[in-house]
Short mmCIF file of C-alpha atoms and ligand atoms in Angstrom, two decimals:
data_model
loop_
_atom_site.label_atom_id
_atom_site.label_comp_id
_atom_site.label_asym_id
_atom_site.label_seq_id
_atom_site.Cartn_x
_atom_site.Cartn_y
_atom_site.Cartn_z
CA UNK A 435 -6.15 4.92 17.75
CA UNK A 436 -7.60 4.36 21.38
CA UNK A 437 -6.20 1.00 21.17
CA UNK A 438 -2.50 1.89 20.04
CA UNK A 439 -1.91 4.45 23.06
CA UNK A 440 -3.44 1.83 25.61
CA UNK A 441 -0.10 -0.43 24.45
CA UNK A 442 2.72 2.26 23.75
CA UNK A 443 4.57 3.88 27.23
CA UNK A 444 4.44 7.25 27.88
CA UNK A 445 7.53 9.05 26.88
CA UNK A 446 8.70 6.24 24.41
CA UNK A 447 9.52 8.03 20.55
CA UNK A 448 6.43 6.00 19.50
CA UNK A 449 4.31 7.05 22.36
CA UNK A 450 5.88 11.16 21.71
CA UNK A 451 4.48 11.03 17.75
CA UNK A 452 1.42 8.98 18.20
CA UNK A 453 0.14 11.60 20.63
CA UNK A 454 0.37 13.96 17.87
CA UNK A 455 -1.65 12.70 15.41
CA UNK A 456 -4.87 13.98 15.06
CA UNK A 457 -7.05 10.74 15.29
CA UNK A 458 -10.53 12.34 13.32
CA UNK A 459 -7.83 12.65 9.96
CA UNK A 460 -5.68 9.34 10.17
CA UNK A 461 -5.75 8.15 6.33
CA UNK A 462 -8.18 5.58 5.53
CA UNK A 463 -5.52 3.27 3.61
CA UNK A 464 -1.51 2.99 3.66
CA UNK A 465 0.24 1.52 1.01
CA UNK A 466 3.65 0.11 1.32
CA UNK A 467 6.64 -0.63 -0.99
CA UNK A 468 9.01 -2.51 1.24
CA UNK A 469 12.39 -2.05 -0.26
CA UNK A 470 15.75 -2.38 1.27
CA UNK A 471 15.80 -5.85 2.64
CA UNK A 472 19.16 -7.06 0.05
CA UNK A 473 20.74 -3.85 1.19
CA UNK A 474 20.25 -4.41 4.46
CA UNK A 475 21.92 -7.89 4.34
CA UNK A 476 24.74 -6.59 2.22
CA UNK A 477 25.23 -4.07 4.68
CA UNK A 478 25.84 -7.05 7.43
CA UNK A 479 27.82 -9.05 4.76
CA UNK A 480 24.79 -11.81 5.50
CA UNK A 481 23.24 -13.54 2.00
CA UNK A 482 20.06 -11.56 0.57
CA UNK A 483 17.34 -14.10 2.31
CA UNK A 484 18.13 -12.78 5.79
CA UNK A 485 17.47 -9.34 4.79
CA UNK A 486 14.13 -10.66 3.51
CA UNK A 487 13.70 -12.58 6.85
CA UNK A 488 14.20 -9.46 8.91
CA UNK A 489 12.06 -7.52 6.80
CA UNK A 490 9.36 -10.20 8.37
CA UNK A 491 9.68 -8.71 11.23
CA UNK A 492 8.61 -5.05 10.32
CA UNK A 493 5.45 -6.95 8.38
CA UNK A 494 4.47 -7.95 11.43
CA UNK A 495 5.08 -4.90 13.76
CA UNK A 496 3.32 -2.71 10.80
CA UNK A 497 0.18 -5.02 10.13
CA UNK A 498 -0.42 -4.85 14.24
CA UNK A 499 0.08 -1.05 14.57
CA UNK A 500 -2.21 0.29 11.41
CA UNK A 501 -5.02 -2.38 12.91
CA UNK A 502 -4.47 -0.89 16.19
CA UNK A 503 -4.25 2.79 14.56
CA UNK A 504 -7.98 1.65 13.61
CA UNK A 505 -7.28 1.72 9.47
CA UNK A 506 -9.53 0.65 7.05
CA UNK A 507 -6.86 -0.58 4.93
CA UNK A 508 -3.17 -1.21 4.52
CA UNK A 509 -1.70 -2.84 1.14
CA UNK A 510 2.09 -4.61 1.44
CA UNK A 511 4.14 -4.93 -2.02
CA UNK A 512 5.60 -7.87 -1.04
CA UNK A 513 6.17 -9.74 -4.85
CA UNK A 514 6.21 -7.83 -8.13
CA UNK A 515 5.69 -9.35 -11.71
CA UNK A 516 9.31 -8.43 -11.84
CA UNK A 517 10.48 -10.42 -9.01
CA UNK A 518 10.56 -13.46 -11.18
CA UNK A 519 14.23 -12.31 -12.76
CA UNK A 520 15.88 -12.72 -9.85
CA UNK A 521 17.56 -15.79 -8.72
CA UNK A 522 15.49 -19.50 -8.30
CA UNK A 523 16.99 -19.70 -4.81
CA UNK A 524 16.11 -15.97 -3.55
CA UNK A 525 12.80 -16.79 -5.13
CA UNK A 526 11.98 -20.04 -3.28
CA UNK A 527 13.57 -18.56 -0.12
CA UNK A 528 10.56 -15.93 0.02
CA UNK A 529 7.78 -18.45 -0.46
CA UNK A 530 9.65 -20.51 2.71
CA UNK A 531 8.79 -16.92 3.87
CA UNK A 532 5.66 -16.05 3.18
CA UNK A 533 4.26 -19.42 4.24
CA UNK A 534 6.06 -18.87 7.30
CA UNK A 535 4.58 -15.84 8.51
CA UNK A 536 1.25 -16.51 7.21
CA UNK A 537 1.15 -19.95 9.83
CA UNK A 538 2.32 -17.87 12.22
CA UNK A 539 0.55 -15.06 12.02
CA UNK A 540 -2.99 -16.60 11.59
CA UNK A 541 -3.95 -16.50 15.20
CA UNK A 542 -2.44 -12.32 15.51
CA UNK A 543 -4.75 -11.92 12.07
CA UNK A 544 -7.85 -13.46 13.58
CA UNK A 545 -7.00 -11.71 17.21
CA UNK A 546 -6.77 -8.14 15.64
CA UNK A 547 -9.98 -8.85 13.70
CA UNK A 548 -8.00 -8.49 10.25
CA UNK A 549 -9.12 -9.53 6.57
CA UNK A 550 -6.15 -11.24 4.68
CA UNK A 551 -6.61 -10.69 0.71
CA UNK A 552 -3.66 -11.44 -1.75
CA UNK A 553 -3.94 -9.52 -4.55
CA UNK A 554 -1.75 -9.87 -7.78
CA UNK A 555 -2.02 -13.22 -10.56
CA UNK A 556 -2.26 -15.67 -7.68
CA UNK A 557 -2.35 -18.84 -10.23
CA UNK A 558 1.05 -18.42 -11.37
CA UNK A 559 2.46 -18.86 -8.00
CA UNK A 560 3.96 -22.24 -6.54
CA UNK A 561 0.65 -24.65 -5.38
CA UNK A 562 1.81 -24.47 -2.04
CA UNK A 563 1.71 -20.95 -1.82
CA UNK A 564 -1.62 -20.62 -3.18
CA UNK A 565 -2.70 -23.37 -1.13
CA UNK A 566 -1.33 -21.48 2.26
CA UNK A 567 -2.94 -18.16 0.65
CA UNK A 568 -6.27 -19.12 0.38
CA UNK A 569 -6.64 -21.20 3.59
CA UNK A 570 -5.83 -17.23 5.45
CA UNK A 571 -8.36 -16.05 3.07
CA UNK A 572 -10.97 -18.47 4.05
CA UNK A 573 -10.59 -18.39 7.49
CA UNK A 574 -10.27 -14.14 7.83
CA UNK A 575 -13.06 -13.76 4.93
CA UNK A 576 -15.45 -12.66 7.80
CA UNK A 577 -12.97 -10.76 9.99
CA UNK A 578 -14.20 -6.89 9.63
CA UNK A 579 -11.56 -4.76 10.81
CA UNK A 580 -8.63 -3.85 8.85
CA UNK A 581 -8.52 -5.55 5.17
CA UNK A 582 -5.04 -6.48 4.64
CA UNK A 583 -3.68 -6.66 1.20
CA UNK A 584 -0.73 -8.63 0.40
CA UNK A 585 0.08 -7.44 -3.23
CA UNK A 586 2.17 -11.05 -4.67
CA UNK A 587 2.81 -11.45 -8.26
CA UNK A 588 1.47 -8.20 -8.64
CA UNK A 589 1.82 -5.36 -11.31
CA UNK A 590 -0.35 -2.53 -11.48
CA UNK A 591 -0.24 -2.77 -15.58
CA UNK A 592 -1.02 -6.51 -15.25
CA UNK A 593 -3.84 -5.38 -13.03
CA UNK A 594 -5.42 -2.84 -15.32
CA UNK A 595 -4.98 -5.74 -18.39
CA UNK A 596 -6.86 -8.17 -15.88
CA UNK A 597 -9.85 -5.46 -15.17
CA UNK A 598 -10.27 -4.84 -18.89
CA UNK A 599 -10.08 -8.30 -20.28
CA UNK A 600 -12.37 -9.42 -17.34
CA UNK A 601 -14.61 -6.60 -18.52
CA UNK A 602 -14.81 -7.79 -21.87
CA UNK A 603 -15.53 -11.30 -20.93
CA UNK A 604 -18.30 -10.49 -18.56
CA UNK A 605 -20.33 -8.65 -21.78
CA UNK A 606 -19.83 -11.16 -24.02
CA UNK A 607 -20.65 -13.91 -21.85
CA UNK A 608 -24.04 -11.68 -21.13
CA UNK A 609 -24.31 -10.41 -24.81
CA UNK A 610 -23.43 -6.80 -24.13
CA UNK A 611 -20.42 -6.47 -25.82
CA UNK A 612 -21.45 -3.86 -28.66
CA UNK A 613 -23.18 -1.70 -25.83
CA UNK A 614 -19.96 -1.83 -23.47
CA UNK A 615 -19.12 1.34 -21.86
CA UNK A 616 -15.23 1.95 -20.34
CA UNK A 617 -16.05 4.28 -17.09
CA UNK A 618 -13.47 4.76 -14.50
CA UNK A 619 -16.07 3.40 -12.19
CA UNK A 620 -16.12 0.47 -14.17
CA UNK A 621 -12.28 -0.28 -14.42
CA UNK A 622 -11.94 0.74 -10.30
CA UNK A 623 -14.70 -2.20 -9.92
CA UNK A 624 -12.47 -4.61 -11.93
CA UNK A 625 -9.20 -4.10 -10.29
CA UNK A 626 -8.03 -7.05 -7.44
CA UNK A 627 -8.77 -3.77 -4.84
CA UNK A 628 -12.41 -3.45 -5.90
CA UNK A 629 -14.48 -1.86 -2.63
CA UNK A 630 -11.35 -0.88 -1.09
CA UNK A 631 -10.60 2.84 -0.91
CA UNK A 632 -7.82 4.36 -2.78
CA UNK A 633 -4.44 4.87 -0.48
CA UNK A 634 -4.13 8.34 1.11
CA UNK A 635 -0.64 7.59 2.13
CA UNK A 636 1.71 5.67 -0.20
CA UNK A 637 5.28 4.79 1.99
CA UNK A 638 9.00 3.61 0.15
CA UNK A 639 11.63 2.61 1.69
CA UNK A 640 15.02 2.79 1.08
CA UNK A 641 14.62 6.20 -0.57
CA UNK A 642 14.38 5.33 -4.34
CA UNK A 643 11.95 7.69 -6.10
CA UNK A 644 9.81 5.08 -7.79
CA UNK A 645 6.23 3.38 -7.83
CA UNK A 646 7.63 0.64 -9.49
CA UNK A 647 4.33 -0.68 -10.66
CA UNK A 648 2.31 -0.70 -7.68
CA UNK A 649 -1.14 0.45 -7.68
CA UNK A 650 -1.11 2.36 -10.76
CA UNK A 651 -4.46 3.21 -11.41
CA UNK A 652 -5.18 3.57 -7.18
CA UNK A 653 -2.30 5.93 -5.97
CA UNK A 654 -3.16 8.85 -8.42
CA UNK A 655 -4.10 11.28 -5.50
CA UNK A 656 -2.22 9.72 -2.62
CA UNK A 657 0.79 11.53 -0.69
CA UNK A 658 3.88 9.76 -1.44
CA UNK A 659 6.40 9.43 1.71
CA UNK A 660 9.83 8.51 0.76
CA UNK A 661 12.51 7.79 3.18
CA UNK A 662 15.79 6.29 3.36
CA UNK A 663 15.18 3.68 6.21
CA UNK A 664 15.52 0.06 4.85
CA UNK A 665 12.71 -2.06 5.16
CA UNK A 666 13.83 -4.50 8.20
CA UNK A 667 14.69 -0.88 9.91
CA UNK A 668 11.25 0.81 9.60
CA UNK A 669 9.54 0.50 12.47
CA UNK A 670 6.80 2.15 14.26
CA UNK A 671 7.86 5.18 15.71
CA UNK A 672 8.50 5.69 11.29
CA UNK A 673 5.55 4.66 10.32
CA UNK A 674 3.98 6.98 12.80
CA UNK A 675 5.79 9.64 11.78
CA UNK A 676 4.89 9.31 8.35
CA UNK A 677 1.11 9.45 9.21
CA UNK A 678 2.16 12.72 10.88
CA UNK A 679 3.62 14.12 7.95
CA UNK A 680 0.39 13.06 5.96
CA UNK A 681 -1.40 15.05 8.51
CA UNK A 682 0.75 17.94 7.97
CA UNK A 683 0.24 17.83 4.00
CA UNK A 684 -2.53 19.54 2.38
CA UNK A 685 -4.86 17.20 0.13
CA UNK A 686 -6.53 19.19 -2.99
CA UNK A 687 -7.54 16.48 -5.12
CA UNK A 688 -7.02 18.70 -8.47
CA UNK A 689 -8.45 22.05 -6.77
CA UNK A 690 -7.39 25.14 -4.76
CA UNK A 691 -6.06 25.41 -0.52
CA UNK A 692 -10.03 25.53 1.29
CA UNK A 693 -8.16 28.16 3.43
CA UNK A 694 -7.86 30.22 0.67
CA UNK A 695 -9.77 34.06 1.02
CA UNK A 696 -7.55 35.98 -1.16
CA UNK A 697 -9.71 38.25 -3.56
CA UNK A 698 -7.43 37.08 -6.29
CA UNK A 699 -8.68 33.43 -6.04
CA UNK A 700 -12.22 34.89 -6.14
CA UNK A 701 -14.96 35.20 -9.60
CA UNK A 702 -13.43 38.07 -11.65
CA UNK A 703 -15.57 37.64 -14.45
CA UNK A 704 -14.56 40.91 -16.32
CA UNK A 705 -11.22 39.27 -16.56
CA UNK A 706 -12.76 36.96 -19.32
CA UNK A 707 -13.45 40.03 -21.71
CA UNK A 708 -12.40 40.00 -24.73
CA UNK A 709 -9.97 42.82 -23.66
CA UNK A 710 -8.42 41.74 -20.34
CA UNK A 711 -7.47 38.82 -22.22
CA UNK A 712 -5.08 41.16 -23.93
CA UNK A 713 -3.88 42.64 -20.62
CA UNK A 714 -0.15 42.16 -20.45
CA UNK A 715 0.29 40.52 -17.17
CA UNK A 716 3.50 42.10 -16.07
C1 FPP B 886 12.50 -5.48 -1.68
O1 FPP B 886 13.82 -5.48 -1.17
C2 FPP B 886 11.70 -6.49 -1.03
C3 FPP B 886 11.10 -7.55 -1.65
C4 FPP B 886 11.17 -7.76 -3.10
C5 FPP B 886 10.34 -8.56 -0.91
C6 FPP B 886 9.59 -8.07 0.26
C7 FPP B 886 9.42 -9.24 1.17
C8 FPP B 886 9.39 -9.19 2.50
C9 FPP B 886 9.40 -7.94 3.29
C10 FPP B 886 9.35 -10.45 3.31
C11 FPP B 886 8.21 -11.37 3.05
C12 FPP B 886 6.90 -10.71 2.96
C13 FPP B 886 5.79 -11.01 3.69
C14 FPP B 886 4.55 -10.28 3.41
C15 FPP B 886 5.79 -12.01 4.74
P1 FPP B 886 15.02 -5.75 -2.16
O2 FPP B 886 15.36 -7.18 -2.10
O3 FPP B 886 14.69 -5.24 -3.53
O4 FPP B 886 16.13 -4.86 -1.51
P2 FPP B 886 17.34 -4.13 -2.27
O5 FPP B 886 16.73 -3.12 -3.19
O6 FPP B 886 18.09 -3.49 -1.14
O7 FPP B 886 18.12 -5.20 -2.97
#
């Protein structure tokens, strides 16, 4: 957090939210799904792959401001299972992309200390890609500040088949199988995000009201942020503002407002009795 005011100027929008957030509560992972990018072209009457090209551009400016917001995690949807119906060219166009940014970006990864880790079924992709992939991998593996995950032929459904079947394979390569036990502990140990925190914060763009397959199994407490920005327009002064508004929300995991002191919320044990049961209650 230290580190993001030392670069923003006083009085900027960015400068005006960041100074509001309350750095002892920022959320300990942001997920993203980046949408908007073909809109955004179509809006400028310029071919799909441009859109995806600016949306580049808020990667980058997002990646650098969570690090320097001190996160533990952030997680990009930046391919989905479902990608794969849409045209060969758009398709190729987006590797060109993604191999792009992660040669350029390499030396801003290993400045800012981050951990690049693609998640998704990596061995499906073209050999190129993977090849690009794993070099970043290898040479942020020791980087310990902010893990990075760049979700790419991902699918949280595909990801939950992957945990169990890799499950199943583990116990009957060690004999276990009859004795296996399905725990959520288990299954959260199996996914591609294993040791990662669940997100706090889960951000769309473009305002559709979707997961769309992303982090099924992760996102089942985190806030959800939509808003109608496109992708290549979201930039930091949003993303701040959306950690504000995370700030402003009240987390209860399943149970009841801490703040709460009303004698209603309190043990009324009488109220069990057979009797009050049949209390009408208006
Ligand atoms: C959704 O917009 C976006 C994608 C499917 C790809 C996201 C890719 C990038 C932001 C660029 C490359 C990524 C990295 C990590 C370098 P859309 O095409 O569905 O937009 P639309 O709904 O407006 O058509």
């Amino acid at each position: 957090m230290k580190e993001l005011l030392q670069v923003l100027t006083p009085g900027e929008p960015d400068w005006l939210v960041a100074t509001q957030l309350d750095p002892k509560r920022l959320p300990a992972h942001v997920a993203i799904i980046m949408d908007g990018n073909g809109r955004w072209a179509r809006q400028r009457n310029y071919p799909r792959i441009l859109g995806h090209k600016a949306g580049v551009n808020s990667v980058r400016k997002v990646v650098e401001t969570c690090a320097q917001l001190g996160l533990e995690a952030l997680t990009l949807y930046a391919f989905s299972v479902e990608n794969w119906k849409r045209p060969r060219h758009e398709i190729e166009g987006l590797w060109r992309l993604l191999r792009f940014y992660l040669k350029r970006e390499l030396p801003n990864l290993m400045r800012n200390d981050i951990q690049l880790v693609a998640i998704g079924r990596l061995e499906s992709l073209p050999a190129g890609v993977q090849e690009e992939l794993h070099s970043v991998m290898d040479q942020t593996a020791c980087n310990r500040g902010m893990r990075l995950n760049l979700a790419i032929n991902y699918g949280g459904r595909t990801e939950l088949v992957d945990a169990v079947n890799t499950m199943l394979y583990n116990a009957r390569l060690e004999g276990n199988l009859d004795s296996l036990e399905i725990t959520e502990e288990g299954i959260a140990a199996h996914l591609y995000t294993a040791g990662v925190k669940d997100p706090d914060l889960l951000i769309r763009t473009s305002g559709e009201l979707r997961v769309s397959n992303f982090l099924l199994w992760q996102i089942a407490y985190a806030e959800l942020y939509v808003t109608e920005t496109l992708w290549p327009d979201f930039n930091r002064t949003e993303l701040l503002e959306a950690i504000c508004e995370y700030q402003n929300r009240e987390r209860r995991f399943g149970g009841l407002a801490r703040t709460s002191t009303s004698s209603l919320d309190q043990p009324a044990s009488f109220l069990l009795e057979e009797e009050a049961l049949e209390l009408p209650l208006a």
